[in-house]
Amino acid sequence: MSYINSYCHISNDTVKINGENSTSIDSDSIEEIIRELYLSLELKYSKFHKMDQLSKIAFIGTELIKQANPEISKSGENDIALLFSNSRSSADTDIKFQESYQNGGIPSPSLFVYTLPNILIGEIAIRNKWYGENMFTISSIFDSEYYANYCNILIKKNAEAALCGWINVDDDKIEAFFFFVTKKDLKQLNLPLDSNMLEKIYRQD
């Protein structure tokens, strides 16, 4: 049995950690929301500003999970598996990349880099030096059974923990849910990792 040790929701107006409001945001601009969230982390990471919106939200969610789980810093580079999914792939960036070369323009190399959604896993891995198993999948809905089954397999196999996320971002909406799973109930939240529990906390947003 594995356990959910913390979870995080990010939407257009609120950040919640373990179901409790952490940050409120007052803006209609996705870019401004992301900027405010990044500033609230009080970090200086220059590569952040080159990322697409999907990777930026993945970065922010990961940092929030790390803040809630300081013990992550003690993990070995192969200890943490990364498991992410969404329903839109990299559609928002794909559209912007296409627009960059329409009407005779020059294709944007900085956008092209992010026309695969799994690039966000690379950004997280580079930032944290986490080189364990990883997977990015596309699903029409948040599939709690998939996450629970795959996560338990990873941890039973060779991972000490898993950071998981469901992230969709476009010009109008942010929908992101992150959760951190370990072999033991370190935070005493009493949240065993199974599909029913995962569905329940996902829907708390």
CSV table of N, CA and C in Angstrom, one decimal, residues 24-187:
chain,number,residue,atom,x,y,z
A,24,SER,N,-4.9,33.1,-3.0
A,24,SER,CA,-6.0,33.6,-3.8
A,24,SER,C,-5.4,34.6,-4.9
A,25,ILE,N,-5.9,34.5,-6.1
A,25,ILE,CA,-5.4,35.3,-7.2
A,25,ILE,C,-6.5,36.1,-7.8
A,26,ASP,N,-6.2,37.4,-8.1
A,26,ASP,CA,-7.2,38.3,-8.6
A,26,ASP,C,-6.7,38.8,-10.0
A,27,SER,N,-7.0,38.0,-11.0
A,27,SER,CA,-6.6,38.4,-12.4
A,27,SER,C,-7.3,37.5,-13.4
A,28,ASP,N,-7.6,38.1,-14.5
A,28,ASP,CA,-8.2,37.4,-15.6
A,28,ASP,C,-7.2,36.9,-16.7
A,29,SER,N,-6.0,37.3,-16.5
A,29,SER,CA,-4.9,37.0,-17.4
A,29,SER,C,-4.2,35.7,-17.0
A,30,ILE,N,-4.1,34.7,-17.8
A,30,ILE,CA,-3.4,33.5,-17.5
A,30,ILE,C,-1.9,33.8,-17.2
A,31,GLU,N,-1.4,34.6,-18.1
A,31,GLU,CA,0.1,35.0,-17.9
A,31,GLU,C,0.3,35.7,-16.6
A,32,GLU,N,-0.6,36.6,-16.2
A,32,GLU,CA,-0.5,37.3,-15.0
A,32,GLU,C,-0.6,36.4,-13.8
A,33,ILE,N,-1.6,35.4,-13.9
A,33,ILE,CA,-1.8,34.5,-12.8
A,33,ILE,C,-0.5,33.6,-12.6
A,34,ILE,N,0.1,33.2,-13.7
A,34,ILE,CA,1.3,32.4,-13.6
A,34,ILE,C,2.5,33.2,-13.0
A,35,ARG,N,2.5,34.5,-13.4
A,35,ARG,CA,3.6,35.4,-12.9
A,35,ARG,C,3.5,35.6,-11.4
A,36,GLU,N,2.2,35.8,-11.0
A,36,GLU,CA,2.0,36.0,-9.5
A,36,GLU,C,2.3,34.7,-8.7
A,37,LEU,N,2.0,33.6,-9.3
A,37,LEU,CA,2.3,32.3,-8.6
A,37,LEU,C,3.8,32.1,-8.5
A,38,TYR,N,4.5,32.4,-9.6
A,38,TYR,CA,5.9,32.3,-9.5
A,38,TYR,C,6.6,33.2,-8.5
A,39,LEU,N,6.1,34.5,-8.5
A,39,LEU,CA,6.7,35.4,-7.6
A,39,LEU,C,6.4,35.0,-6.1
A,40,SER,N,5.3,34.4,-5.9
A,40,SER,CA,4.9,33.9,-4.5
A,40,SER,C,5.9,32.9,-4.0
A,41,LEU,N,6.5,32.1,-4.9
A,41,LEU,CA,7.5,31.1,-4.5
A,41,LEU,C,8.8,31.7,-4.0
A,42,GLU,N,9.0,32.9,-4.4
A,42,GLU,CA,10.3,33.6,-4.0
A,42,GLU,C,11.5,32.9,-4.5
A,43,LEU,N,11.5,32.5,-5.7
A,43,LEU,CA,12.6,31.7,-6.4
A,43,LEU,C,13.2,32.6,-7.4
A,44,LYS,N,14.4,32.3,-7.7
A,44,LYS,CA,15.1,32.9,-8.9
A,44,LYS,C,15.6,31.7,-9.8
A,45,TYR,N,14.9,31.5,-10.8
A,45,TYR,CA,15.2,30.4,-11.7
A,45,TYR,C,15.0,30.9,-13.1
A,46,SER,N,16.0,31.4,-13.8
A,46,SER,CA,15.9,32.1,-15.0
A,46,SER,C,15.2,31.3,-16.1
A,47,LYS,N,15.5,30.0,-16.1
A,47,LYS,CA,14.9,29.1,-17.2
A,47,LYS,C,13.4,29.1,-17.2
A,48,PHE,N,12.8,29.4,-16.0
A,48,PHE,CA,11.3,29.4,-15.9
A,48,PHE,C,10.7,30.4,-17.0
A,49,HIS,N,11.3,31.5,-17.2
A,49,HIS,CA,10.7,32.5,-18.1
A,49,HIS,C,10.7,32.1,-19.5
A,50,LYS,N,11.5,31.1,-19.9
A,50,LYS,CA,11.5,30.6,-21.3
A,50,LYS,C,10.5,29.4,-21.5
A,51,MET,N,9.9,28.9,-20.5
A,51,MET,CA,9.0,27.8,-20.6
A,51,MET,C,7.7,28.2,-21.2
A,52,ASP,N,7.0,27.2,-21.7
A,52,ASP,CA,5.6,27.5,-22.1
A,52,ASP,C,4.7,27.4,-20.9
A,53,GLN,N,3.4,27.8,-21.0
A,53,GLN,CA,2.5,27.8,-19.9
A,53,GLN,C,2.3,26.5,-19.2
A,54,LEU,N,2.3,25.4,-20.0
A,54,LEU,CA,2.1,24.1,-19.4
A,54,LEU,C,3.2,23.7,-18.5
A,55,SER,N,4.5,24.0,-19.0
A,55,SER,CA,5.6,23.6,-18.2
A,55,SER,C,5.7,24.6,-16.9
A,56,LYS,N,5.3,25.8,-17.1
A,56,LYS,CA,5.4,26.7,-16.0
A,56,LYS,C,4.4,26.3,-14.8
A,57,ILE,N,3.2,25.8,-15.2
A,57,ILE,CA,2.3,25.3,-14.2
A,57,ILE,C,2.9,24.0,-13.5
A,58,ALA,N,3.5,23.2,-14.3
A,58,ALA,CA,4.1,22.0,-13.8
A,58,ALA,C,5.2,22.3,-12.8
A,59,PHE,N,6.0,23.3,-13.2
A,59,PHE,CA,7.1,23.8,-12.3
A,59,PHE,C,6.5,24.3,-11.0
A,60,ILE,N,5.5,25.2,-11.1
A,60,ILE,CA,5.0,25.8,-9.9
A,60,ILE,C,4.3,24.7,-9.0
A,61,GLY,N,3.6,23.8,-9.6
A,61,GLY,CA,3.0,22.7,-8.8
A,61,GLY,C,4.0,21.9,-8.1
A,62,THR,N,5.1,21.6,-8.8
A,62,THR,CA,6.2,20.8,-8.2
A,62,THR,C,6.8,21.5,-7.0
A,63,GLU,N,7.0,22.8,-7.2
A,63,GLU,CA,7.6,23.6,-6.1
A,63,GLU,C,6.7,23.6,-4.9
A,64,LEU,N,5.4,23.7,-5.1
A,64,LEU,CA,4.5,23.8,-4.0
A,64,LEU,C,4.4,22.4,-3.2
A,65,ILE,N,4.5,21.3,-4.0
A,65,ILE,CA,4.6,20.0,-3.4
A,65,ILE,C,5.9,19.9,-2.6
A,66,LYS,N,7.0,20.4,-3.1
A,66,LYS,CA,8.2,20.3,-2.4
A,66,LYS,C,8.2,21.1,-1.1
A,67,GLN,N,7.5,22.2,-1.1
A,67,GLN,CA,7.4,23.0,0.1
A,67,GLN,C,6.6,22.3,1.2
A,68,ALA,N,5.6,21.5,0.7
A,68,ALA,CA,4.8,20.7,1.7
A,68,ALA,C,5.5,19.5,2.1
A,69,ASN,N,6.6,19.1,1.4
A,69,ASN,CA,7.3,17.9,1.7
A,69,ASN,C,8.8,18.1,1.7
A,70,PRO,N,9.3,18.8,2.7
A,70,PRO,CA,10.8,19.1,2.7
A,70,PRO,C,11.7,17.9,2.6
A,71,GLU,N,11.1,16.7,3.0
A,71,GLU,CA,12.0,15.5,3.0
A,71,GLU,C,12.3,15.1,1.6
A,72,ILE,N,11.7,15.7,0.6
A,72,ILE,CA,12.0,15.4,-0.8
A,72,ILE,C,13.5,15.7,-1.1
A,73,SER,N,14.0,16.7,-0.5
A,73,SER,CA,15.4,17.2,-0.7
A,73,SER,C,16.4,16.1,-0.4
A,74,LYS,N,16.0,15.1,0.4
A,74,LYS,CA,16.9,14.1,0.8
A,74,LYS,C,16.9,12.9,-0.2
A,75,SER,N,16.0,12.9,-1.1
A,75,SER,CA,15.8,11.8,-2.1
A,75,SER,C,17.0,11.7,-3.0
A,76,GLY,N,17.3,10.5,-3.4
A,76,GLY,CA,18.3,10.2,-4.4
A,76,GLY,C,17.8,10.5,-5.8
A,77,GLU,N,18.7,10.7,-6.7
A,77,GLU,CA,18.3,11.2,-8.0
A,77,GLU,C,17.4,10.1,-8.8
A,78,ASN,N,17.5,8.9,-8.4
A,78,ASN,CA,16.6,7.9,-9.1
A,78,ASN,C,15.5,7.4,-8.2
A,79,ASP,N,15.2,8.1,-7.1
A,79,ASP,CA,14.2,7.7,-6.1
A,79,ASP,C,12.8,8.1,-6.5
A,80,ILE,N,12.6,9.2,-7.2
A,80,ILE,CA,11.3,9.8,-7.5
A,80,ILE,C,10.9,9.5,-8.9
A,81,ALA,N,9.7,8.9,-9.1
A,81,ALA,CA,9.1,8.7,-10.4
A,81,ALA,C,8.2,9.9,-10.7
A,82,LEU,N,8.1,10.2,-12.0
A,82,LEU,CA,7.2,11.3,-12.4
A,82,LEU,C,6.1,10.7,-13.3
A,83,LEU,N,4.9,11.0,-13.0
A,83,LEU,CA,3.8,10.5,-13.8
A,83,LEU,C,2.8,11.6,-14.0
A,84,PHE,N,2.7,12.0,-15.3
A,84,PHE,CA,1.8,13.2,-15.6
A,84,PHE,C,0.9,12.8,-16.8
A,85,SER,N,-0.2,13.6,-16.9
A,85,SER,CA,-1.2,13.4,-17.9
A,85,SER,C,-2.0,14.6,-18.2
A,86,ASN,N,-2.6,14.7,-19.3
A,86,ASN,CA,-3.6,15.8,-19.6
A,86,ASN,C,-4.5,15.4,-20.7
A,87,SER,N,-5.4,16.2,-21.1
A,87,SER,CA,-6.4,15.9,-22.2
A,87,SER,C,-6.1,16.7,-23.4
A,88,ARG,N,-5.2,17.7,-23.3
A,88,ARG,CA,-5.0,18.6,-24.4
A,88,ARG,C,-3.6,18.5,-25.1
A,89,SER,N,-2.8,17.6,-24.6
A,89,SER,CA,-1.4,17.5,-25.1
A,89,SER,C,-0.8,18.9,-24.9
A,90,SER,N,-0.1,19.4,-26.0
A,90,SER,CA,0.5,20.7,-26.0
A,90,SER,C,-0.2,21.6,-26.9
A,91,ALA,N,-1.5,21.5,-27.0
A,91,ALA,CA,-2.3,22.2,-28.0
A,91,ALA,C,-2.1,23.7,-28.0
A,92,ASP,N,-2.1,24.3,-26.8
A,92,ASP,CA,-1.9,25.7,-26.7
A,92,ASP,C,-0.6,26.2,-27.4
A,93,THR,N,0.5,25.5,-27.0
A,93,THR,CA,1.8,25.9,-27.6
A,93,THR,C,1.8,25.5,-29.1
A,94,ASP,N,1.2,24.4,-29.5
A,94,ASP,CA,1.2,24.1,-30.9
A,94,ASP,C,0.5,25.2,-31.8
A,95,ILE,N,-0.6,25.7,-31.3
A,95,ILE,CA,-1.3,26.8,-32.0
A,95,ILE,C,-0.4,28.0,-32.1
A,96,LYS,N,0.3,28.4,-31.0
A,96,LYS,CA,1.2,29.6,-31.0
A,96,LYS,C,2.4,29.3,-31.9
A,97,PHE,N,2.9,28.1,-32.0
A,97,PHE,CA,4.0,27.8,-32.9
A,97,PHE,C,3.5,27.9,-34.3
A,98,GLN,N,2.4,27.4,-34.6
A,98,GLN,CA,1.8,27.5,-36.0
A,98,GLN,C,1.6,29.0,-36.4
A,99,GLU,N,1.1,29.8,-35.5
A,99,GLU,CA,0.9,31.2,-35.7
A,99,GLU,C,2.3,31.9,-36.0
A,100,SER,N,3.4,31.4,-35.4
A,100,SER,CA,4.6,32.1,-35.5
A,100,SER,C,5.2,32.1,-36.9
A,101,TYR,N,4.8,31.1,-37.7
A,101,TYR,CA,5.3,31.0,-39.1
A,101,TYR,C,4.2,31.2,-40.2
A,102,GLN,N,3.0,31.5,-39.8
A,102,GLN,CA,2.0,31.8,-40.8
A,102,GLN,C,2.3,33.1,-41.4
A,103,ASN,N,1.8,33.3,-42.6
A,103,ASN,CA,1.9,34.6,-43.4
A,103,ASN,C,3.4,34.9,-43.6
A,104,GLY,N,4.2,33.9,-43.8
A,104,GLY,CA,5.6,34.1,-44.1
A,104,GLY,C,6.5,34.4,-43.0
A,105,GLY,N,6.1,34.2,-41.8
A,105,GLY,CA,6.9,34.4,-40.6
A,105,GLY,C,7.9,33.3,-40.5
A,106,ILE,N,8.8,33.4,-39.5
A,106,ILE,CA,9.9,32.4,-39.2
A,106,ILE,C,9.4,31.6,-38.1
A,107,PRO,N,9.5,30.2,-38.2
A,107,PRO,CA,9.1,29.4,-37.1
A,107,PRO,C,9.9,29.7,-35.8
A,108,SER,N,9.2,29.8,-34.7
A,108,SER,CA,9.9,30.1,-33.4
A,108,SER,C,10.5,28.9,-32.8
A,109,PRO,N,11.9,28.8,-32.8
A,109,PRO,CA,12.6,27.7,-32.1
A,109,PRO,C,12.2,27.5,-30.6
A,110,SER,N,12.0,28.7,-30.0
A,110,SER,CA,11.7,28.6,-28.5
A,110,SER,C,10.3,28.0,-28.3
A,111,LEU,N,9.4,28.1,-29.2
A,111,LEU,CA,8.1,27.5,-29.1
A,111,LEU,C,8.1,26.0,-29.5
A,112,PHE,N,8.9,25.8,-30.6
A,112,PHE,CA,9.0,24.4,-31.1
A,112,PHE,C,9.4,23.4,-30.0
A,113,VAL,N,10.3,23.8,-29.2
A,113,VAL,CA,10.8,23.0,-28.1
A,113,VAL,C,9.7,22.4,-27.3
A,114,TYR,N,8.6,23.2,-27.1
A,114,TYR,CA,7.6,22.8,-26.2
A,114,TYR,C,6.3,22.2,-26.9
A,115,THR,N,6.5,21.8,-28.2
A,115,THR,CA,5.4,21.2,-28.9
A,115,THR,C,5.2,19.7,-28.6
A,116,LEU,N,5.9,19.2,-27.6
A,116,LEU,CA,5.6,17.9,-27.0
A,116,LEU,C,5.3,18.1,-25.5
A,117,PRO,N,4.2,17.6,-25.0
A,117,PRO,CA,3.8,17.9,-23.6
A,117,PRO,C,4.8,17.2,-22.6
A,118,ASN,N,5.5,16.2,-23.0
A,118,ASN,CA,6.4,15.5,-22.0
A,118,ASN,C,7.6,16.4,-21.7
A,119,ILE,N,7.8,17.5,-22.4
A,119,ILE,CA,8.9,18.4,-22.1
A,119,ILE,C,8.8,18.9,-20.7
A,120,LEU,N,7.6,19.0,-20.2
A,120,LEU,CA,7.5,19.5,-18.8
A,120,LEU,C,8.1,18.5,-17.8
A,121,ILE,N,8.1,17.2,-18.1
A,121,ILE,CA,8.8,16.3,-17.2
A,121,ILE,C,10.3,16.5,-17.3
A,122,GLY,N,10.8,16.8,-18.4
A,122,GLY,CA,12.3,17.2,-18.6
A,122,GLY,C,12.6,18.4,-17.7
A,123,GLU,N,11.8,19.4,-17.8
A,123,GLU,CA,12.0,20.6,-17.0
A,123,GLU,C,12.1,20.3,-15.5
A,124,ILE,N,11.1,19.5,-15.0
A,124,ILE,CA,11.1,19.1,-13.6
A,124,ILE,C,12.4,18.3,-13.2
A,125,ALA,N,12.7,17.4,-14.1
A,125,ALA,CA,13.9,16.5,-13.9
A,125,ALA,C,15.2,17.3,-13.8
A,126,ILE,N,15.3,18.2,-14.7
A,126,ILE,CA,16.5,19.1,-14.8
A,126,ILE,C,16.6,20.0,-13.5
A,127,ARG,N,15.5,20.6,-13.2
A,127,ARG,CA,15.5,21.5,-12.0
A,127,ARG,C,15.9,20.7,-10.7
A,128,ASN,N,15.4,19.5,-10.6
A,128,ASN,CA,15.5,18.8,-9.3
A,128,ASN,C,16.5,17.7,-9.3
A,129,LYS,N,17.1,17.4,-10.5
A,129,LYS,CA,18.0,16.2,-10.7
A,129,LYS,C,17.3,14.9,-10.3
A,130,TRP,N,16.1,14.8,-10.8
A,130,TRP,CA,15.3,13.6,-10.6
A,130,TRP,C,15.3,12.8,-11.9
A,131,TYR,N,16.0,11.6,-11.9
A,131,TYR,CA,16.1,10.9,-13.1
A,131,TYR,C,15.6,9.5,-13.0
A,132,GLY,N,14.5,9.3,-12.2
A,132,GLY,CA,13.8,8.0,-12.1
A,132,GLY,C,12.9,7.8,-13.3
A,133,GLU,N,12.1,6.8,-13.2
A,133,GLU,CA,11.1,6.5,-14.3
A,133,GLU,C,10.1,7.6,-14.4
A,134,ASN,N,9.7,7.8,-15.7
A,134,ASN,CA,8.7,8.9,-15.9
A,134,ASN,C,7.8,8.5,-17.1
A,135,MET,N,6.6,9.1,-17.1
A,135,MET,CA,5.6,8.8,-18.1
A,135,MET,C,4.7,10.0,-18.2
A,136,PHE,N,4.4,10.3,-19.5
A,136,PHE,CA,3.4,11.3,-19.8
A,136,PHE,C,2.3,10.7,-20.7
A,137,THR,N,1.1,10.8,-20.4
A,137,THR,CA,0.0,10.2,-21.2
A,137,THR,C,-1.1,11.2,-21.5
A,138,ILE,N,-1.8,10.9,-22.5
A,138,ILE,CA,-3.0,11.8,-22.9
A,138,ILE,C,-4.3,11.0,-22.6
A,139,SER,N,-5.2,11.6,-21.9
A,139,SER,CA,-6.4,11.0,-21.5
A,139,SER,C,-7.6,12.0,-21.6
A,140,SER,N,-8.7,11.6,-22.0
A,140,SER,CA,-9.8,12.5,-22.2
A,140,SER,C,-10.3,13.1,-20.8
A,141,ILE,N,-10.1,12.3,-19.8
A,141,ILE,CA,-10.5,12.7,-18.4
A,141,ILE,C,-9.4,12.3,-17.4
A,142,PHE,N,-9.5,12.9,-16.2
A,142,PHE,CA,-8.6,12.5,-15.1
A,142,PHE,C,-9.0,11.0,-14.8
A,143,ASP,N,-8.0,10.1,-14.9
A,143,ASP,CA,-8.3,8.7,-14.8
A,143,ASP,C,-7.7,8.2,-13.4
A,144,SER,N,-8.4,8.3,-12.4
A,144,SER,CA,-7.9,7.9,-11.1
A,144,SER,C,-7.4,6.5,-11.0
A,145,GLU,N,-8.1,5.6,-11.7
A,145,GLU,CA,-7.7,4.2,-11.6
A,145,GLU,C,-6.3,4.0,-12.3
A,146,TYR,N,-6.1,4.7,-13.4
A,146,TYR,CA,-4.8,4.6,-14.1
A,146,TYR,C,-3.7,5.1,-13.2
A,147,TYR,N,-3.9,6.3,-12.6
A,147,TYR,CA,-2.9,6.8,-11.7
A,147,TYR,C,-2.6,5.9,-10.5
A,148,ALA,N,-3.6,5.4,-9.9
A,148,ALA,CA,-3.4,4.6,-8.7
A,148,ALA,C,-2.7,3.3,-9.0
A,149,ASN,N,-3.1,2.6,-10.1
A,149,ASN,CA,-2.5,1.4,-10.5
A,149,ASN,C,-1.0,1.6,-10.9
A,150,TYR,N,-0.8,2.5,-11.8
A,150,TYR,CA,0.5,2.7,-12.3
A,150,TYR,C,1.5,3.2,-11.2
A,151,CYS,N,1.0,4.1,-10.4
A,151,CYS,CA,1.8,4.6,-9.3
A,151,CYS,C,2.2,3.5,-8.3
A,152,ASN,N,1.3,2.6,-8.0
A,152,ASN,CA,1.6,1.5,-7.1
A,152,ASN,C,2.6,0.6,-7.7
A,153,ILE,N,2.5,0.4,-9.0
A,153,ILE,CA,3.5,-0.5,-9.7
A,153,ILE,C,4.9,0.1,-9.6
A,154,LEU,N,5.0,1.4,-9.9
A,154,LEU,CA,6.3,2.1,-9.8
A,154,LEU,C,6.9,2.0,-8.5
A,155,ILE,N,6.1,2.2,-7.4
A,155,ILE,CA,6.7,2.2,-6.1
A,155,ILE,C,7.0,0.8,-5.6
A,156,LYS,N,6.2,-0.1,-6.1
A,156,LYS,CA,6.5,-1.5,-5.7
A,156,LYS,C,7.7,-2.0,-6.4
A,157,LYS,N,7.9,-1.5,-7.6
A,157,LYS,CA,9.1,-1.9,-8.5
A,157,LYS,C,10.4,-1.4,-8.0
A,158,ASN,N,10.6,-0.1,-8.0
A,158,ASN,CA,11.9,0.5,-7.6
A,158,ASN,C,11.9,1.9,-7.2
A,159,ALA,N,10.8,2.6,-7.2
A,159,ALA,CA,10.7,4.0,-6.8
A,159,ALA,C,10.4,4.1,-5.3
A,160,GLU,N,11.0,5.1,-4.7
A,160,GLU,CA,10.7,5.4,-3.3
A,160,GLU,C,9.5,6.3,-3.2
A,161,ALA,N,9.2,7.1,-4.2
A,161,ALA,CA,8.1,8.0,-4.2
A,161,ALA,C,7.7,8.3,-5.6
A,162,ALA,N,6.6,9.0,-5.8
A,162,ALA,CA,6.1,9.4,-7.1
A,162,ALA,C,5.4,10.7,-7.0
A,163,LEU,N,5.8,11.6,-7.9
A,163,LEU,CA,5.1,12.9,-8.1
A,163,LEU,C,4.2,12.8,-9.3
A,164,CYS,N,3.0,13.1,-9.1
A,164,CYS,CA,2.0,12.9,-10.2
A,164,CYS,C,1.2,14.2,-10.5
A,165,GLY,N,0.8,14.4,-11.7
A,165,GLY,CA,0.1,15.6,-12.0
A,165,GLY,C,-0.9,15.4,-13.2
A,166,TRP,N,-2.0,16.2,-13.1
A,166,TRP,CA,-2.9,16.3,-14.2
A,166,TRP,C,-3.0,17.8,-14.5
A,167,ILE,N,-2.6,18.2,-15.7
A,167,ILE,CA,-2.4,19.6,-16.0
A,167,ILE,C,-3.0,20.0,-17.4
A,168,ASN,N,-4.0,20.9,-17.4
A,168,ASN,CA,-4.5,21.5,-18.7
A,168,ASN,C,-4.4,23.0,-18.5
A,169,VAL,N,-3.8,23.6,-19.5
A,169,VAL,CA,-3.7,25.1,-19.5
A,169,VAL,C,-4.0,25.6,-21.0
A,170,ASP,N,-4.8,26.6,-21.1
A,170,ASP,CA,-5.0,27.3,-22.3
A,170,ASP,C,-5.1,28.8,-22.0
A,171,ASP,N,-5.5,29.6,-23.0
A,171,ASP,CA,-5.5,31.0,-22.8
A,171,ASP,C,-6.6,31.5,-21.8
A,172,ASP,N,-7.5,30.6,-21.4
A,172,ASP,CA,-8.6,31.0,-20.6
A,172,ASP,C,-8.7,30.3,-19.2
A,173,LYS,N,-8.0,29.2,-19.1
A,173,LYS,CA,-8.3,28.3,-18.0
A,173,LYS,C,-7.0,27.5,-17.6
A,174,ILE,N,-6.8,27.4,-16.2
A,174,ILE,CA,-5.8,26.5,-15.6
A,174,ILE,C,-6.6,25.5,-14.8
A,175,GLU,N,-6.3,24.2,-15.1
A,175,GLU,CA,-6.8,23.1,-14.3
A,175,GLU,C,-5.6,22.2,-14.0
A,176,ALA,N,-5.1,22.2,-12.8
A,176,ALA,CA,-4.0,21.4,-12.4
A,176,ALA,C,-4.2,20.8,-11.0
A,177,PHE,N,-3.8,19.5,-11.0
A,177,PHE,CA,-3.9,18.7,-9.7
A,177,PHE,C,-2.6,17.9,-9.6
A,178,PHE,N,-1.9,18.1,-8.5
A,178,PHE,CA,-0.7,17.4,-8.2
A,178,PHE,C,-0.8,16.6,-6.9
A,179,PHE,N,-0.1,15.4,-6.9
A,179,PHE,CA,-0.1,14.7,-5.6
A,179,PHE,C,1.2,13.9,-5.5
A,180,PHE,N,1.7,13.8,-4.3
A,180,PHE,CA,2.9,13.1,-4.0
A,180,PHE,C,2.7,11.9,-3.2
A,181,VAL,N,3.2,10.8,-3.7
A,181,VAL,CA,3.0,9.4,-3.1
A,181,VAL,C,4.2,8.8,-2.6
A,182,THR,N,4.2,8.2,-1.4
A,182,THR,CA,5.3,7.5,-0.9
A,182,THR,C,4.9,6.2,-0.3
A,183,LYS,N,5.8,5.4,0.1
A,183,LYS,CA,5.5,4.0,0.6
A,183,LYS,C,4.9,4.1,2.0
A,184,LYS,N,5.2,5.2,2.8
A,184,LYS,CA,4.7,5.3,4.1
A,184,LYS,C,3.9,6.6,4.3
A,185,ASP,N,3.0,6.5,5.2
A,185,ASP,CA,2.1,7.7,5.5
A,185,ASP,C,2.8,8.7,6.3
A,186,LEU,N,3.8,9.4,5.7
A,186,LEU,CA,4.7,10.3,6.4
A,186,LEU,C,4.0,11.5,7.1
A,187,LYS,N,2.9,12.0,6.5
A,187,LYS,CA,2.2,13.2,7.0
A,187,LYS,C,1.0,12.8,7.8
